[in-house]
Amino acid sequence: MTKSLALLLSGLLLAPAVEAQAYGAGERSEGDFSWVQPLNTTILGPYGHSPAVYPSPNATGTGGWEEAVAKARNFVSQLTLEEKADMVTGTPGPCVGNIVAVPRLGFKGLCLHDGPLAIRVADYASVFQAGVSAAATWDRDILYQRGLAMGEEFRAKGAHVALSPVAGPLGRSAYSGRNWEGFSPDPYLTGVAMERTIEGIQDAGVQATPKHFIGNEQETMRNPTWSRNGTVTDVIQEALSSNMDDRTMHELYLWPFANAIHAKAASIMCSYQRLNGSYACENSKALNGLLKTELGFQGYVMSDWGATHSGVASIEGGLDMDMPGGIGPYGVNWKAGSFFGGNITMAVNNGTVSVDRIDDMIIRQMTPYYWLGQDAEDFPTVDPSSADLNTFSPRSTWLRDFNLTGPSSRDVRGNHGGLIRRHGAEATVLLKNENSALPLKAPKSIAVFGNDAGDLTEGFYNQADYEYGTLIAGGGSGTGRATYVVSPLTAINARAQQDGSLVQQWLNNTLIASSDIRDLWIPAVPDVCLVFLKTWAEEAADRKHLSVDWNGDDVVESVAAHCNNTVVVTHSSGINTLPWADHPNVTAIVAAHYPGQESGHSLVDVLYGDVNPSGKLPYTIALEGSDYNAPPTTAINTTGVYDWQSWFDEKLEIDYRYFDAHNISVRYPFGHGLSYTSFELGPITAECVVGGSASVTSLPEQLPVQPGGNPALWQTLYTLSTPLTNTGDVPGAAVAQLYVTFPNSTPEGTPPRQLRGFEKLLLAPGETGTVSFDLMRRDLSYWDVNYQEWVIPEGEFTISVGFSSRDLKQVAVMTPVTSSEM
Ligand SMILES: *[C@@H]1O[C@H](CO)[C@@H](O)[C@H](O)[C@H]1NC(C)=O
Ligand SMILES: *[C@@H]1O[C@H](CO)[C@@H](O)[C@H](O)[C@H]1NC(C)=O
Ligand SMILES: *[C@@H]1O[C@H](CO)[C@@H](O)[C@H](O)[C@H]1NC(C)=O
Ligand SMILES: *[C@@H]1O[C@H](CO)[C@@H](O)[C@H](O)[C@H]1NC(C)=O
Ligand SMILES: *[C@@H]1O[C@H](CO)[C@@H](O)[C@H](O)[C@H]1NC(C)=O
Ligand SMILES: *[C@@H]1O[C@H](CO)[C@@H](O)[C@H](O)[C@H]1NC(C)=O
Ligand SMILES: *[C@@H]1O[C@H](CO)[C@@H](O)[C@H](O)[C@H]1NC(C)=O
Ligand SMILES: *[C@@H]1O[C@H](CO)[C@@H](O)[C@H](O)[C@H]1NC(C)=O
Ligand SMILES: *[C@@H]1O[C@H](CO)[C@@H](O)[C@H](O)[C@H]1NC(C)=O
Ligand SMILES: *[C@@H]1O[C@H](CO)[C@@H](O)[C@H](O)[C@H]1NC(C)=O
Ligand SMILES: *[C@@H]1O[C@H](CO)[C@@H](O)[C@H](O)[C@H]1NC(C)=O
Ligand SMILES: *[C@@H]1O[C@H](CO)[C@@H](O)[C@H](O)[C@H]1NC(C)=O
């Protein structure tokens, strides 16, 4: 059975899920949601449905936006219905997303731009390190500075909205093609990264758009498949449905979004795929329920590009802005119009949708605009060069006029190159270092191997996995257009010149892998062989394997067979199996991920010890690729329209939570990363912040919801601290990590240990400092599906502090709740 798009478009057939079933226009009165159909669990399986949550809550501006919300209300009160329809509907223009101006009210429109590591559609802008690299710093200040610097560049180019940062995918599957755009499969680490990045972006005066909400954990089948025959478009199969239970939703996937909203993110982008059967951009449980009610989100929900699949149902389900405005996702078709736009005018006029709901959509959008002062006269105009670089909506597609004023091709990079270099070095993870292979000490002879070492050979806007050139970012909307790239080879040559080192190079992987490399170099074994490997990943495709690309494993074997000091460096989207890691001649392994434009400099700073590495893995490296659970759902061989289902049956067991729960040995644990010095942790001391542990209750006090949810959840209950000493002979930073083991009374399925604190401390040799961790109520709670509440379980918690999830040095126990009052 195929479903005709013509029907879809008329609003007769809506989501495949039951929540938004067919309803005839005008059949119901205000506030009557009885048209929502009962669930049919026979078709949908144990949790293949999404409960109906209507109506969509109005924004109130609570939590600091009260003044801005008043301005927004005043603005909306002056709009005509046609203008209202325009305000919530994208249109082709100079930016990747555009809201047209309302000149009579002095509103100059909105410019929305990608993405998470750079303003992508821009010239003279910086390419920052990718999310996975930023996460590897485990550094709250760097996360903030990176966000701030990116925000400054967006603003200077005239972008009001940055489509960034990413917490979905979280990283359920090691294979997901977009994990590198986000941070870490650990929700706590990603939560901190989201919060700090958003604060940075918004402190620069730009709206952040955490994405993709929610359950966007694979690329395969993220959109429906369509067939076109002339003017008729049929859905062949609907997009994949991510089906997850309520506890998994709260404790894993929703967790970092709660941080994002707590940080007052302006906007949330809903994702392409279905969630419990219903498209994420019309899923009322997710948008009206979780986001706008439970988390108290006061901003607006925008669709991913072409992720809107209905008009009225999406509006009632909680979607506030349709982007980019044309109907997609089979290539966005501007001429086909939008489910919003003129349809909103009609739907209001004929009584199907209340104008109050449309007003709320715009109030939600204009509140952060006023809050961030984007109405100021001096907010920069959209850089006209944006229009020339925008291949997504080139001028030929524009339906409206845009005033492109101000100087073109503005250089917005400032002094960010130095910052990117430093951040890249701080993100570099030293996985292995034997025989003091690193830091390098003015080696007399260096040999460089691998196609990842040299300059980019096919341009600085790298959207393909081509053979020759180092990788600084992945592909898709999350990439950036570099203005320069410092390759490892360039930086090594510059440094070698200072030391008088000889540098030989072989960049052809096929040649290296198939040669006796002794035939390649001039006599005598080089002092060090540096092998550069790369791993590509991009939007819209999941990774096919977890190995390094371009025959890299064979390159390492070939070099290590004859070079007893082989140092391997990877530039990778994330998880790689490293089958040669225990090879005795592989003396060091460095995971440099996607470091951005200063790649070579960042790396050389670490290789030569100018920067002591302190990066830590934001994920686990398993022994075998097949050790990872939760692979993407790929081979659905049946043809039913709704057959693409992904059951998140592993629940909370992803990444280290899974390996720990099943005692599986790993190669490098979550949180691992070496230093050129050594550290020691002293005993843990705990201080109960809320006036004696007697006052800790299982259930949080029911306070009025603020952005981020019940403020009681964000209250610090305990401050734990431990002394940290640099016991080596060079300065260095350690990241102390705190893991919580919940009491036995916690419901089944609770992971053995969960990260709930980290702090990075830079210490001189012999110096001792104190690391402290604030444990909030949420950190000690599990989501109770019956109470629909965060609950601190009764009994003894074990708190472990160490240098990775499997290198725990200090343990303490505490019992916050002695008897349950529930
Ligand atoms: C209304 O929505 C349909 C899709 O349902 C679209 O084809 C049409 O162009 C829209 N109309 C307007 C006026 O935007
Ligand atoms: C639910 O779906 C099944 C399978 O299509 C069907 O047999 C059954 O009648 C449906 N139940 C209800 C209550 O609609
Ligand atoms: C998904 O289904 C589960 C099980 O029915 C339910 O508990 C959960 O609330 C649903 N979540 C969403 C977002 O629909
Ligand atoms: C939103 O506010 C309008 C009036 O401003 C009111 O009519 C409507 O009922 C409110 N909606 C909700 C869901 O509270
Ligand atoms: C396309 O539509 C025409 C007219 O309806 C029909 O005759 C033809 O079989 C269709 N082609 C395909 C490939 O479905
Ligand atoms: C009202 O307008 C909406 C949007 O165009 C349309 O789907 C619906 O069929 C209309 N209803 C009536 C009764 O005209
Ligand atoms: C463009 O600028 C002109 C002159 O300042 C102004 O009259 C017009 O309203 C502007 N149009 C838009 C769409 O902003
Ligand atoms: C790389 O080496 C292989 C094997 O020697 C050779 O076939 C290939 O042409 C070389 N590629 C380039 C770009 O030189
Ligand atoms: C390590 O490298 C040396 C040359 O430096 C070589 O003789 C030896 O066989 C290599 N070891 C292995 C296990 O390949
Ligand atoms: C490598 O082999 C050379 C020559 O046998 C030896 O001098 C050197 O110490 C070895 N290096 C390492 C790191 O084992
Ligand atoms: C689909 O077919 C492939 C190849 O026969 C098989 O490996 C795979 O397990 C099948 N998938 C499902 C979900 O049955
Ligand atoms: C894992 O190992 C621990 C300690 O050896 C043991 O108590 C536990 O039962 C093991 N768990 C599993 C799932 O094998």
Short mmCIF file of C-alpha atoms in Angstrom, two decimals, residues 481-681:
data_model
loop_
_atom_site.label_atom_id
_atom_site.label_comp_id
_atom_site.label_asym_id
_atom_site.label_seq_id
_atom_site.Cartn_x
_atom_site.Cartn_y
_atom_site.Cartn_z
CA ARG A 481 34.40 26.04 4.54
CA ALA A 482 38.03 26.47 5.55
CA THR A 483 40.04 29.52 4.57
CA TYR A 484 43.27 27.66 5.27
CA VAL A 485 44.25 24.31 6.71
CA VAL A 486 47.49 23.60 8.50
CA SER A 487 48.18 19.98 7.59
CA PRO A 488 50.21 17.74 9.91
CA LEU A 489 52.96 17.48 7.30
CA THR A 490 53.27 21.25 6.97
CA ALA A 491 53.52 21.71 10.73
CA ILE A 492 55.95 18.80 11.15
CA ASN A 493 58.21 20.17 8.42
CA ALA A 494 58.24 23.59 10.04
CA ARG A 495 59.12 22.12 13.40
CA ALA A 496 61.71 19.72 11.93
CA GLN A 497 63.46 22.64 10.32
CA GLN A 498 63.99 24.21 13.74
CA ASP A 499 65.50 20.95 15.00
CA GLY A 500 67.42 20.14 11.84
CA SER A 501 65.53 16.84 11.50
CA LEU A 502 65.33 14.96 8.24
CA VAL A 503 61.70 14.36 7.13
CA GLN A 504 60.85 11.73 4.56
CA GLN A 505 57.26 11.17 3.40
CA TRP A 506 55.10 8.53 1.72
CA LEU A 507 51.48 9.45 1.37
CA ASN A 508 50.16 6.70 -0.89
CA ASN A 509 48.43 4.14 1.35
CA THR A 510 48.21 1.51 -1.38
CA LEU A 511 51.93 1.77 -1.97
CA ILE A 512 52.83 1.70 1.72
CA ALA A 513 50.53 -1.23 2.48
CA SER A 514 51.95 -3.30 -0.37
CA SER A 515 55.63 -2.46 0.10
CA ASP A 516 58.50 -3.62 2.20
CA ILE A 517 58.91 -0.15 3.58
CA ARG A 518 62.66 -0.61 3.97
CA ASP A 519 62.75 -0.16 0.20
CA LEU A 520 61.21 3.27 0.66
CA TRP A 521 63.47 4.97 3.13
CA ILE A 522 67.11 5.76 2.96
CA PRO A 523 69.23 3.33 5.05
CA ALA A 524 68.85 3.09 8.80
CA VAL A 525 65.49 2.94 10.57
CA PRO A 526 64.04 6.41 11.14
CA ASP A 527 64.01 7.57 14.74
CA VAL A 528 60.27 7.84 14.51
CA CYS A 529 57.68 6.78 11.95
CA LEU A 530 54.54 8.90 12.09
CA VAL A 531 51.55 7.20 10.50
CA PHE A 532 48.48 9.32 9.72
CA LEU A 533 45.13 7.58 9.32
CA LYS A 534 41.72 9.00 8.60
CA THR A 535 38.09 8.02 8.99
CA TRP A 536 35.31 9.84 7.21
CA ALA A 537 31.73 10.25 8.32
CA GLU A 538 28.95 12.40 7.00
CA GLU A 539 25.33 13.32 7.34
CA ALA A 540 22.77 11.12 5.60
CA ALA A 541 24.92 7.97 5.73
CA ASP A 542 25.87 5.69 8.56
CA ARG A 543 29.37 4.31 8.77
CA LYS A 544 29.77 0.88 7.16
CA HIS A 545 32.54 -0.24 9.48
CA LEU A 546 34.51 1.00 12.45
CA SER A 547 37.96 0.54 10.91
CA VAL A 548 40.07 3.41 9.72
CA ASP A 549 39.61 4.15 6.02
CA TRP A 550 41.89 3.71 3.03
CA ASN A 551 43.48 0.46 4.07
CA GLY A 552 44.90 2.17 7.13
CA ASP A 553 45.24 -0.99 9.22
CA ASP A 554 47.53 -2.50 6.57
CA VAL A 555 49.51 0.74 6.43
CA VAL A 556 50.22 0.45 10.15
CA GLU A 557 51.20 -3.22 9.88
CA SER A 558 53.48 -2.49 6.98
CA VAL A 559 55.27 0.36 8.77
CA ALA A 560 55.42 -1.33 12.17
CA ALA A 561 56.96 -4.44 10.67
CA HIS A 562 60.18 -2.51 10.16
CA CYS A 563 59.99 0.53 12.36
CA ASN A 564 60.30 -0.05 16.09
CA ASN A 565 59.05 3.44 16.95
CA THR A 566 55.79 3.73 15.06
CA VAL A 567 53.51 6.53 16.28
CA VAL A 568 49.98 6.36 14.89
CA VAL A 569 47.76 9.45 14.65
CA THR A 570 44.10 9.19 13.71
CA HIS A 571 41.87 11.93 12.33
CA SER A 572 38.50 10.37 12.75
CA SER A 573 34.83 10.94 13.29
CA GLY A 574 35.06 8.85 16.43
CA ILE A 575 35.13 5.20 17.29
CA ASN A 576 37.75 3.13 15.47
CA THR A 577 38.78 -0.40 16.20
CA LEU A 578 42.55 -0.39 16.47
CA PRO A 579 43.56 -4.02 15.84
CA TRP A 580 47.30 -3.17 15.88
CA ALA A 581 47.13 -1.31 19.20
CA ASP A 582 49.16 -3.98 21.01
CA HIS A 583 51.82 -4.28 18.30
CA PRO A 584 55.13 -3.88 20.17
CA ASN A 585 56.47 -1.48 17.54
CA VAL A 586 53.42 0.77 17.77
CA THR A 587 54.80 2.82 20.61
CA ALA A 588 52.20 5.58 20.67
CA ILE A 589 48.64 6.17 19.47
CA VAL A 590 47.10 9.61 19.27
CA ALA A 591 43.38 10.18 18.57
CA ALA A 592 43.09 13.69 17.13
CA HIS A 593 39.49 13.40 15.83
CA TYR A 594 38.39 16.43 13.76
CA PRO A 595 40.44 19.36 15.09
CA GLY A 596 39.50 22.15 12.68
CA GLN A 597 41.69 24.46 10.60
CA GLU A 598 44.77 24.48 12.86
CA SER A 599 45.05 20.68 12.83
CA GLY A 600 48.80 20.39 12.20
CA HIS A 601 49.75 23.03 14.73
CA SER A 602 47.52 21.51 17.42
CA LEU A 603 49.08 18.12 16.82
CA VAL A 604 52.70 19.24 16.72
CA ASP A 605 52.17 21.12 19.98
CA VAL A 606 51.30 17.79 21.60
CA LEU A 607 53.78 15.56 19.74
CA TYR A 608 56.66 17.78 20.84
CA GLY A 609 55.37 18.34 24.35
CA ASP A 610 54.71 22.08 24.11
CA VAL A 611 51.25 21.09 25.26
CA ASN A 612 50.95 18.18 27.66
CA PRO A 613 48.00 16.10 26.42
CA SER A 614 44.92 16.06 28.61
CA GLY A 615 42.22 14.97 26.15
CA LYS A 616 40.08 12.00 27.21
CA LEU A 617 37.97 9.62 25.14
CA PRO A 618 34.33 10.71 25.10
CA TYR A 619 33.37 7.10 24.19
CA THR A 620 34.68 3.56 24.58
CA ILE A 621 37.06 1.82 22.18
CA ALA A 622 36.11 -1.84 22.19
CA LEU A 623 38.34 -4.76 21.28
CA GLU A 624 36.21 -5.72 18.29
CA GLY A 625 33.68 -3.82 16.20
CA SER A 626 31.19 -6.59 16.90
CA ASP A 627 31.43 -5.88 20.64
CA TYR A 628 29.28 -2.75 20.28
CA ASN A 629 25.57 -3.14 20.82
CA ALA A 630 22.74 -1.17 19.21
CA PRO A 631 23.87 -1.20 15.58
CA PRO A 632 21.78 0.92 13.21
CA THR A 633 18.67 -0.70 11.80
CA THR A 634 19.54 -1.36 8.19
CA ALA A 635 18.23 -4.43 6.48
CA ILE A 636 14.44 -4.18 6.62
CA ASN A 637 13.54 -6.57 3.85
CA THR A 638 9.78 -6.15 3.94
CA THR A 639 7.95 -3.48 2.01
CA GLY A 640 5.25 -2.36 4.42
CA VAL A 641 4.87 1.40 4.66
CA TYR A 642 5.57 1.47 8.39
CA ASP A 643 8.06 -1.39 8.57
CA TRP A 644 11.16 0.63 9.49
CA GLN A 645 11.26 0.26 13.25
CA SER A 646 14.23 0.61 15.54
CA TRP A 647 13.64 -0.82 19.00
CA PHE A 648 15.85 0.74 21.62
CA ASP A 649 15.74 -2.52 23.55
CA GLU A 650 19.20 -2.04 25.01
CA LYS A 651 17.54 0.76 27.00
CA LEU A 652 20.21 2.47 29.12
CA GLU A 653 22.97 0.14 28.01
CA ILE A 654 24.91 2.11 25.46
CA ASP A 655 28.67 2.62 25.31
CA TYR A 656 30.41 2.06 28.69
CA ARG A 657 27.10 1.44 30.45
CA TYR A 658 26.73 -1.65 28.27
CA PHE A 659 30.32 -2.86 28.53
CA ASP A 660 30.22 -2.45 32.31
CA ALA A 661 26.86 -4.16 32.71
CA HIS A 662 28.17 -7.21 30.86
CA ASN A 663 31.77 -7.24 32.06
CA ILE A 664 33.10 -6.93 28.53
CA SER A 665 36.81 -6.13 28.24
CA VAL A 666 37.56 -3.07 26.18
CA ARG A 667 40.68 -1.71 24.54
CA TYR A 668 40.45 1.85 25.85
CA PRO A 669 37.71 2.74 28.32
CA PHE A 670 35.47 5.78 28.25
CA GLY A 671 37.35 8.69 29.83
CA HIS A 672 40.82 7.28 29.06
CA GLY A 673 43.69 9.51 27.97
CA LEU A 674 47.37 9.66 28.95
CA SER A 675 49.58 12.55 29.98
CA TYR A 676 53.33 13.18 29.98
CA THR A 677 53.08 13.45 33.76
CA SER A 678 51.34 11.37 36.43
CA PHE A 679 48.63 12.18 38.95
CA GLU A 680 47.32 10.92 42.25
CA LEU A 681 43.91 11.36 43.83
#
